[in-house]
């Protein structure tokens, strides 16, 4: 049975009633199979699973899609029930920010101003602030984030490490459609032609990973990825395509790495990433 609460007081009561280990999955709603995978991953690790559903205004810029972001609480609850969530916290903006938008926010540091932060100034200040608040309110032992939002996952891990937040941050691999498109709540905005164009992101990642498996260095990986994106990119406009180390420091010469891509498809901005392993240099 999945319990739904909206207020801080009801959350505190429901949280206190649950003993044993607790995991939290933070979402903005519009849940899909990727979110369900996160909830099931939590279900496998803890005694009780809390899902938060909150469209956070702090992480939307003035020209972004806060007002049209899908709100689908009824169907979201069905996903939560099916995946085994015990408790869903779905606060209003007033519940989350009773004093209005907070004057004190979490500063993500230099990484927060790169990649997504460069394209969306202030984005990670809003993300980390709401994540910190939800960690304080839900008091979990573990929290689960999808690897599709890899920079977010990296920054949440760094925040918890640097600020001594006593929670384990668990990354869960990206869930994809059969054709390779990473699941995203924003995919519903895509028209049929745009849906086809969106495959340029996963094709670029696959080409880069293939180049790495063939023994290519960082330059070869990026060259292959850019070529694949360009060959398939009718209707898609590249924002960035970069290779970094697993902590998103400048790209490694060898060993584990992360290939990340962002692009506009029509009016919709999509992101994706994939792990690669660069062969030792000779």
Tab-separated table of C-alpha atoms in Angstrom:
chain	number	residue	atom	x	y	z
A	1	UNK	CA	0.000	0.000	0.000
A	2	UNK	CA	1.443	3.361	-1.048
A	3	UNK	CA	0.685	6.314	1.216
A	4	UNK	CA	0.445	9.822	-0.281
A	5	UNK	CA	1.257	12.912	1.793
A	6	UNK	CA	1.530	16.562	0.832
A	7	UNK	CA	2.562	18.487	3.941
A	8	UNK	CA	5.791	18.521	5.926
A	9	UNK	CA	3.893	17.527	9.065
A	10	UNK	CA	2.327	14.488	7.422
A	11	UNK	CA	5.687	13.507	5.941
A	12	UNK	CA	7.350	13.741	9.366
A	13	UNK	CA	4.616	11.567	10.904
A	14	UNK	CA	4.785	8.955	8.135
A	15	UNK	CA	8.592	8.922	8.138
A	16	UNK	CA	8.778	8.453	11.912
A	17	UNK	CA	6.432	5.468	11.686
A	18	UNK	CA	8.871	3.622	9.438
A	19	UNK	CA	11.751	1.806	11.087
A	20	UNK	CA	14.589	0.043	9.335
A	21	UNK	CA	16.468	1.357	6.314
A	22	UNK	CA	14.914	4.027	4.108
A	23	UNK	CA	15.677	4.979	0.521
A	24	UNK	CA	14.446	8.038	-1.337
A	25	UNK	CA	13.921	8.526	-5.069
A	26	UNK	CA	13.524	12.202	-5.993
A	27	UNK	CA	11.495	13.032	-9.094
A	28	UNK	CA	9.644	15.879	-10.762
A	29	UNK	CA	6.788	13.571	-11.687
A	30	UNK	CA	5.719	12.557	-15.202
A	31	UNK	CA	7.089	9.162	-14.219
A	32	UNK	CA	8.154	6.613	-16.826
A	33	UNK	CA	9.934	3.267	-16.893
A	34	UNK	CA	13.220	4.900	-15.970
A	35	UNK	CA	11.729	6.174	-12.716
A	36	UNK	CA	10.157	2.791	-12.102
A	37	UNK	CA	13.602	1.230	-12.436
A	38	UNK	CA	14.920	3.655	-9.812
A	39	UNK	CA	12.120	2.767	-7.410
A	40	UNK	CA	12.657	-0.953	-7.945
A	41	UNK	CA	16.407	-0.511	-7.377
A	42	UNK	CA	15.597	1.164	-4.074
A	43	UNK	CA	13.097	-1.553	-3.230
A	44	UNK	CA	15.889	-4.123	-3.570
A	45	UNK	CA	18.186	-2.286	-1.155
A	46	UNK	CA	16.064	-0.878	1.685
A	47	UNK	CA	13.131	-1.673	3.959
A	48	UNK	CA	11.070	1.390	2.978
A	49	UNK	CA	11.028	3.474	-0.213
A	50	UNK	CA	9.988	7.134	-0.315
A	51	UNK	CA	9.350	8.830	-3.663
A	52	UNK	CA	9.217	12.608	-3.847
A	53	UNK	CA	7.283	14.328	-6.637
A	54	UNK	CA	7.982	18.042	-6.908
A	55	UNK	CA	8.451	20.323	-9.905
A	56	UNK	CA	11.133	22.586	-8.497
A	57	UNK	CA	10.882	26.186	-9.735
A	58	UNK	CA	14.426	26.981	-8.616
A	59	UNK	CA	15.930	24.911	-11.426
A	60	UNK	CA	13.979	26.485	-14.287
A	61	UNK	CA	15.287	29.538	-16.084
A	62	UNK	CA	13.008	32.414	-17.180
A	63	UNK	CA	12.605	31.005	-20.700
A	64	UNK	CA	12.316	27.325	-19.729
A	65	UNK	CA	9.297	25.047	-19.469
A	66	UNK	CA	8.222	25.243	-15.792
A	67	UNK	CA	4.580	26.063	-16.592
A	68	UNK	CA	4.207	23.392	-19.261
A	69	UNK	CA	6.207	20.711	-17.460
A	70	UNK	CA	3.790	17.754	-17.209
A	71	UNK	CA	1.980	17.227	-13.898
A	72	UNK	CA	0.501	13.717	-13.853
A	73	UNK	CA	0.103	12.818	-10.174
A	74	UNK	CA	-2.618	10.205	-10.713
A	75	UNK	CA	-0.609	8.103	-13.161
A	76	UNK	CA	2.577	8.784	-11.183
A	77	UNK	CA	0.994	7.176	-8.128
A	78	UNK	CA	0.165	4.092	-10.173
A	79	UNK	CA	3.839	3.789	-11.164
A	80	UNK	CA	4.861	4.176	-7.529
A	81	UNK	CA	2.407	1.510	-6.382
A	82	UNK	CA	3.456	-0.893	-9.113
A	83	UNK	CA	7.142	-0.454	-8.293
A	84	UNK	CA	6.648	-0.895	-4.550
A	85	UNK	CA	7.005	2.601	-3.071
A	86	UNK	CA	5.784	2.847	0.511
A	87	UNK	CA	5.368	6.615	0.716
A	88	UNK	CA	4.981	9.432	-1.812
A	89	UNK	CA	5.673	13.026	-0.783
A	90	UNK	CA	4.113	15.466	-3.275
A	91	UNK	CA	4.402	18.950	-1.769
A	92	UNK	CA	3.263	22.247	-3.206
A	93	UNK	CA	5.743	25.058	-3.835
A	94	UNK	CA	4.506	26.689	-0.605
A	95	UNK	CA	5.126	23.455	1.318
A	96	UNK	CA	8.696	23.282	0.045
A	97	UNK	CA	9.473	26.990	0.289
A	98	UNK	CA	7.198	28.356	3.049
A	99	UNK	CA	9.202	31.570	3.288
A	100	UNK	CA	9.329	32.103	-0.454
A	101	UNK	CA	12.346	31.334	-2.597
A	102	UNK	CA	15.310	30.686	-0.294
A	103	UNK	CA	17.975	33.352	0.036
A	104	UNK	CA	20.527	30.702	1.053
A	105	UNK	CA	21.201	28.085	-1.627
A	106	UNK	CA	23.736	25.322	-2.183
A	107	UNK	CA	26.613	26.472	-4.387
A	108	UNK	CA	27.627	23.600	-6.698
A	109	UNK	CA	31.144	24.934	-7.229
A	110	UNK	CA	32.974	25.162	-10.572
A	111	UNK	CA	31.480	21.958	-12.019
A	112	UNK	CA	28.010	23.427	-11.557
A	113	UNK	CA	28.861	26.212	-13.991
A	114	UNK	CA	30.050	23.852	-16.750
A	115	UNK	CA	28.120	21.676	-19.240
A	116	UNK	CA	24.460	21.916	-18.128
A	117	UNK	CA	25.344	24.809	-15.839
A	118	UNK	CA	26.902	26.718	-18.717
A	119	UNK	CA	23.806	26.248	-20.861
A	120	UNK	CA	21.410	26.758	-17.928
A	121	UNK	CA	22.909	29.310	-15.504
A	122	UNK	CA	21.846	28.736	-11.900
A	123	UNK	CA	20.370	25.333	-12.697
A	124	UNK	CA	22.457	23.297	-10.269
A	125	UNK	CA	22.088	25.857	-7.491
A	126	UNK	CA	18.369	25.068	-7.669
A	127	UNK	CA	18.876	21.317	-8.024
A	128	UNK	CA	21.249	20.922	-5.085
A	129	UNK	CA	19.181	23.219	-2.871
A	130	UNK	CA	16.030	21.151	-3.314
A	131	UNK	CA	17.948	17.874	-3.027
A	132	UNK	CA	19.448	19.014	0.271
A	133	UNK	CA	16.038	20.071	1.564
A	134	UNK	CA	14.467	16.755	0.579
A	135	UNK	CA	17.304	14.812	2.192
A	136	UNK	CA	16.705	16.743	5.410
A	137	UNK	CA	12.949	16.136	5.265
A	138	UNK	CA	13.026	12.431	4.347
A	139	UNK	CA	16.166	11.435	6.326
A	140	UNK	CA	17.097	8.459	4.096
A	141	UNK	CA	19.941	6.002	4.423
A	142	UNK	CA	20.283	5.801	0.635
A	143	UNK	CA	19.164	8.002	-2.244
A	144	UNK	CA	18.888	6.835	-5.858
A	145	UNK	CA	19.580	8.902	-8.991
A	146	UNK	CA	19.614	7.898	-12.633
A	147	UNK	CA	22.848	8.027	-14.584
A	148	UNK	CA	21.064	9.754	-17.468
A	149	UNK	CA	21.417	13.009	-15.501
A	150	UNK	CA	25.077	12.217	-14.918
A	151	UNK	CA	26.255	15.694	-13.971
A	152	UNK	CA	23.445	15.925	-11.429
A	153	UNK	CA	24.416	12.537	-9.964
A	154	UNK	CA	28.069	13.609	-9.769
A	155	UNK	CA	27.219	16.881	-8.033
A	156	UNK	CA	24.855	15.240	-5.537
A	157	UNK	CA	27.608	12.775	-4.625
A	158	UNK	CA	30.086	15.619	-4.230
A	159	UNK	CA	27.670	17.686	-2.130
A	160	UNK	CA	27.014	14.781	0.236
A	161	UNK	CA	30.737	14.089	0.521
A	162	UNK	CA	31.850	17.684	0.974
A	163	UNK	CA	29.058	18.633	3.407
A	164	UNK	CA	29.149	15.346	5.376
A	165	UNK	CA	25.571	14.393	4.567
A	166	UNK	CA	25.125	10.862	6.005
A	167	UNK	CA	23.524	9.226	2.983
A	168	UNK	CA	24.747	6.801	0.319
A	169	UNK	CA	24.158	8.124	-3.200
A	170	UNK	CA	23.397	5.260	-5.591
A	171	UNK	CA	23.605	5.671	-9.373
A	172	UNK	CA	21.257	3.578	-11.515
A	173	UNK	CA	22.038	2.933	-15.222
A	174	UNK	CA	20.058	4.776	-17.887
A	175	UNK	CA	16.914	3.086	-19.177
A	176	UNK	CA	16.464	3.249	-22.946
A	177	UNK	CA	13.859	2.598	-25.583
A	178	UNK	CA	14.608	-0.388	-27.866
A	179	UNK	CA	16.047	1.999	-30.482
A	180	UNK	CA	18.446	3.537	-27.944
A	181	UNK	CA	16.664	6.762	-27.010
A	182	UNK	CA	17.163	7.507	-23.311
A	183	UNK	CA	13.864	7.698	-21.436
A	184	UNK	CA	12.986	11.249	-20.385
A	185	UNK	CA	9.848	13.036	-19.262
A	186	UNK	CA	10.565	15.577	-22.006
A	187	UNK	CA	10.351	12.945	-24.758
A	188	UNK	CA	6.578	13.464	-24.759
A	189	UNK	CA	7.163	16.908	-26.272
A	190	UNK	CA	8.706	15.397	-29.424
A	191	UNK	CA	6.781	15.094	-32.673
A	192	UNK	CA	7.281	11.946	-34.742
A	193	UNK	CA	10.031	13.543	-36.919
A	194	UNK	CA	11.678	15.010	-33.818
A	195	UNK	CA	11.572	11.616	-32.128
A	196	UNK	CA	13.613	10.261	-35.040
A	197	UNK	CA	16.017	13.208	-34.899
A	198	UNK	CA	16.524	12.632	-31.178
A	199	UNK	CA	18.258	9.342	-31.935
A	200	UNK	CA	21.294	11.391	-33.020
A	201	UNK	CA	22.287	11.652	-29.345
A	202	UNK	CA	22.425	7.925	-28.625
A	203	UNK	CA	24.035	7.234	-32.034
A	204	UNK	CA	26.836	9.647	-31.218
A	205	UNK	CA	27.415	7.949	-27.867
A	206	UNK	CA	27.383	4.504	-29.416
A	207	UNK	CA	29.877	5.569	-32.104
A	208	UNK	CA	32.190	7.008	-29.466
A	209	UNK	CA	31.955	3.870	-27.333
A	210	UNK	CA	32.657	1.703	-30.392
A	211	UNK	CA	35.737	3.793	-31.185
A	212	UNK	CA	36.987	3.321	-27.624
A	213	UNK	CA	36.412	-0.440	-27.797
A	214	UNK	CA	38.426	-0.504	-31.021
A	215	UNK	CA	41.378	1.009	-29.166
A	216	UNK	CA	40.854	4.629	-30.121
A	217	UNK	CA	42.205	7.435	-27.965
A	218	UNK	CA	40.184	10.402	-26.673
A	219	UNK	CA	40.527	12.269	-29.969
A	220	UNK	CA	39.291	9.267	-31.955
A	221	UNK	CA	36.336	8.814	-29.622
A	222	UNK	CA	35.239	12.434	-29.985
A	223	UNK	CA	35.805	12.413	-33.750
A	224	UNK	CA	33.631	9.311	-34.159
A	225	UNK	CA	30.914	10.711	-31.891
A	226	UNK	CA	30.789	14.062	-33.709
A	227	UNK	CA	30.693	12.327	-37.089
A	228	UNK	CA	27.785	10.094	-36.008
A	229	UNK	CA	25.848	13.036	-34.588
A	230	UNK	CA	26.396	15.085	-37.727
A	231	UNK	CA	25.367	12.231	-40.008
A	232	UNK	CA	22.090	11.739	-38.158
A	233	UNK	CA	21.369	15.238	-36.927
A	234	UNK	CA	18.729	16.587	-39.313
A	235	UNK	CA	16.419	18.386	-36.902
A	236	UNK	CA	18.876	18.281	-33.986
A	237	UNK	CA	21.190	21.118	-32.915
A	238	UNK	CA	24.215	20.177	-30.853
A	239	UNK	CA	24.868	22.036	-27.595
A	240	UNK	CA	27.878	20.069	-26.374
A	241	UNK	CA	29.604	16.735	-26.900
A	242	UNK	CA	32.470	16.180	-24.471
A	243	UNK	CA	34.638	13.469	-22.977
A	244	UNK	CA	35.485	13.665	-19.272
A	245	UNK	CA	36.726	11.454	-16.487
A	246	UNK	CA	34.101	9.685	-14.300
A	247	UNK	CA	34.062	12.671	-11.893
A	248	UNK	CA	33.683	15.072	-14.839
A	249	UNK	CA	37.185	16.474	-14.571
A	250	UNK	CA	38.943	17.118	-17.920
A	251	UNK	CA	39.043	14.011	-20.075
A	252	UNK	CA	41.463	11.207	-19.176
A	253	UNK	CA	44.204	9.867	-21.400
A	254	UNK	CA	43.280	6.283	-20.571
A	255	UNK	CA	40.951	4.199	-18.449
A	256	UNK	CA	37.324	4.931	-17.449
A	257	UNK	CA	35.728	8.006	-18.988
A	258	UNK	CA	32.310	9.518	-19.624
A	259	UNK	CA	30.997	10.767	-22.954
A	260	UNK	CA	28.247	13.378	-22.570
A	261	UNK	CA	25.984	15.022	-25.127
A	262	UNK	CA	23.257	17.667	-25.111
A	263	UNK	CA	21.223	18.889	-28.074
A	264	UNK	CA	18.087	20.758	-29.002
A	265	UNK	CA	15.511	18.787	-30.960
A	266	UNK	CA	12.913	21.279	-32.078
A	267	UNK	CA	12.074	23.235	-28.918
A	268	UNK	CA	13.072	20.379	-26.614
A	269	UNK	CA	16.506	20.094	-25.040
A	270	UNK	CA	17.739	16.537	-24.439
A	271	UNK	CA	20.802	15.129	-22.683
A	272	UNK	CA	22.451	11.713	-22.656
A	273	UNK	CA	25.745	10.093	-21.720
A	274	UNK	CA	27.572	6.788	-21.740
A	275	UNK	CA	30.607	5.229	-20.067
A	276	UNK	CA	33.637	4.475	-22.218
A	277	UNK	CA	37.045	3.004	-21.444
A	278	UNK	CA	40.073	4.396	-23.229
A	279	UNK	CA	42.874	1.961	-24.026
A	280	UNK	CA	46.281	2.561	-22.427
A	281	UNK	CA	48.522	4.773	-24.465
A	282	UNK	CA	51.532	3.055	-26.014
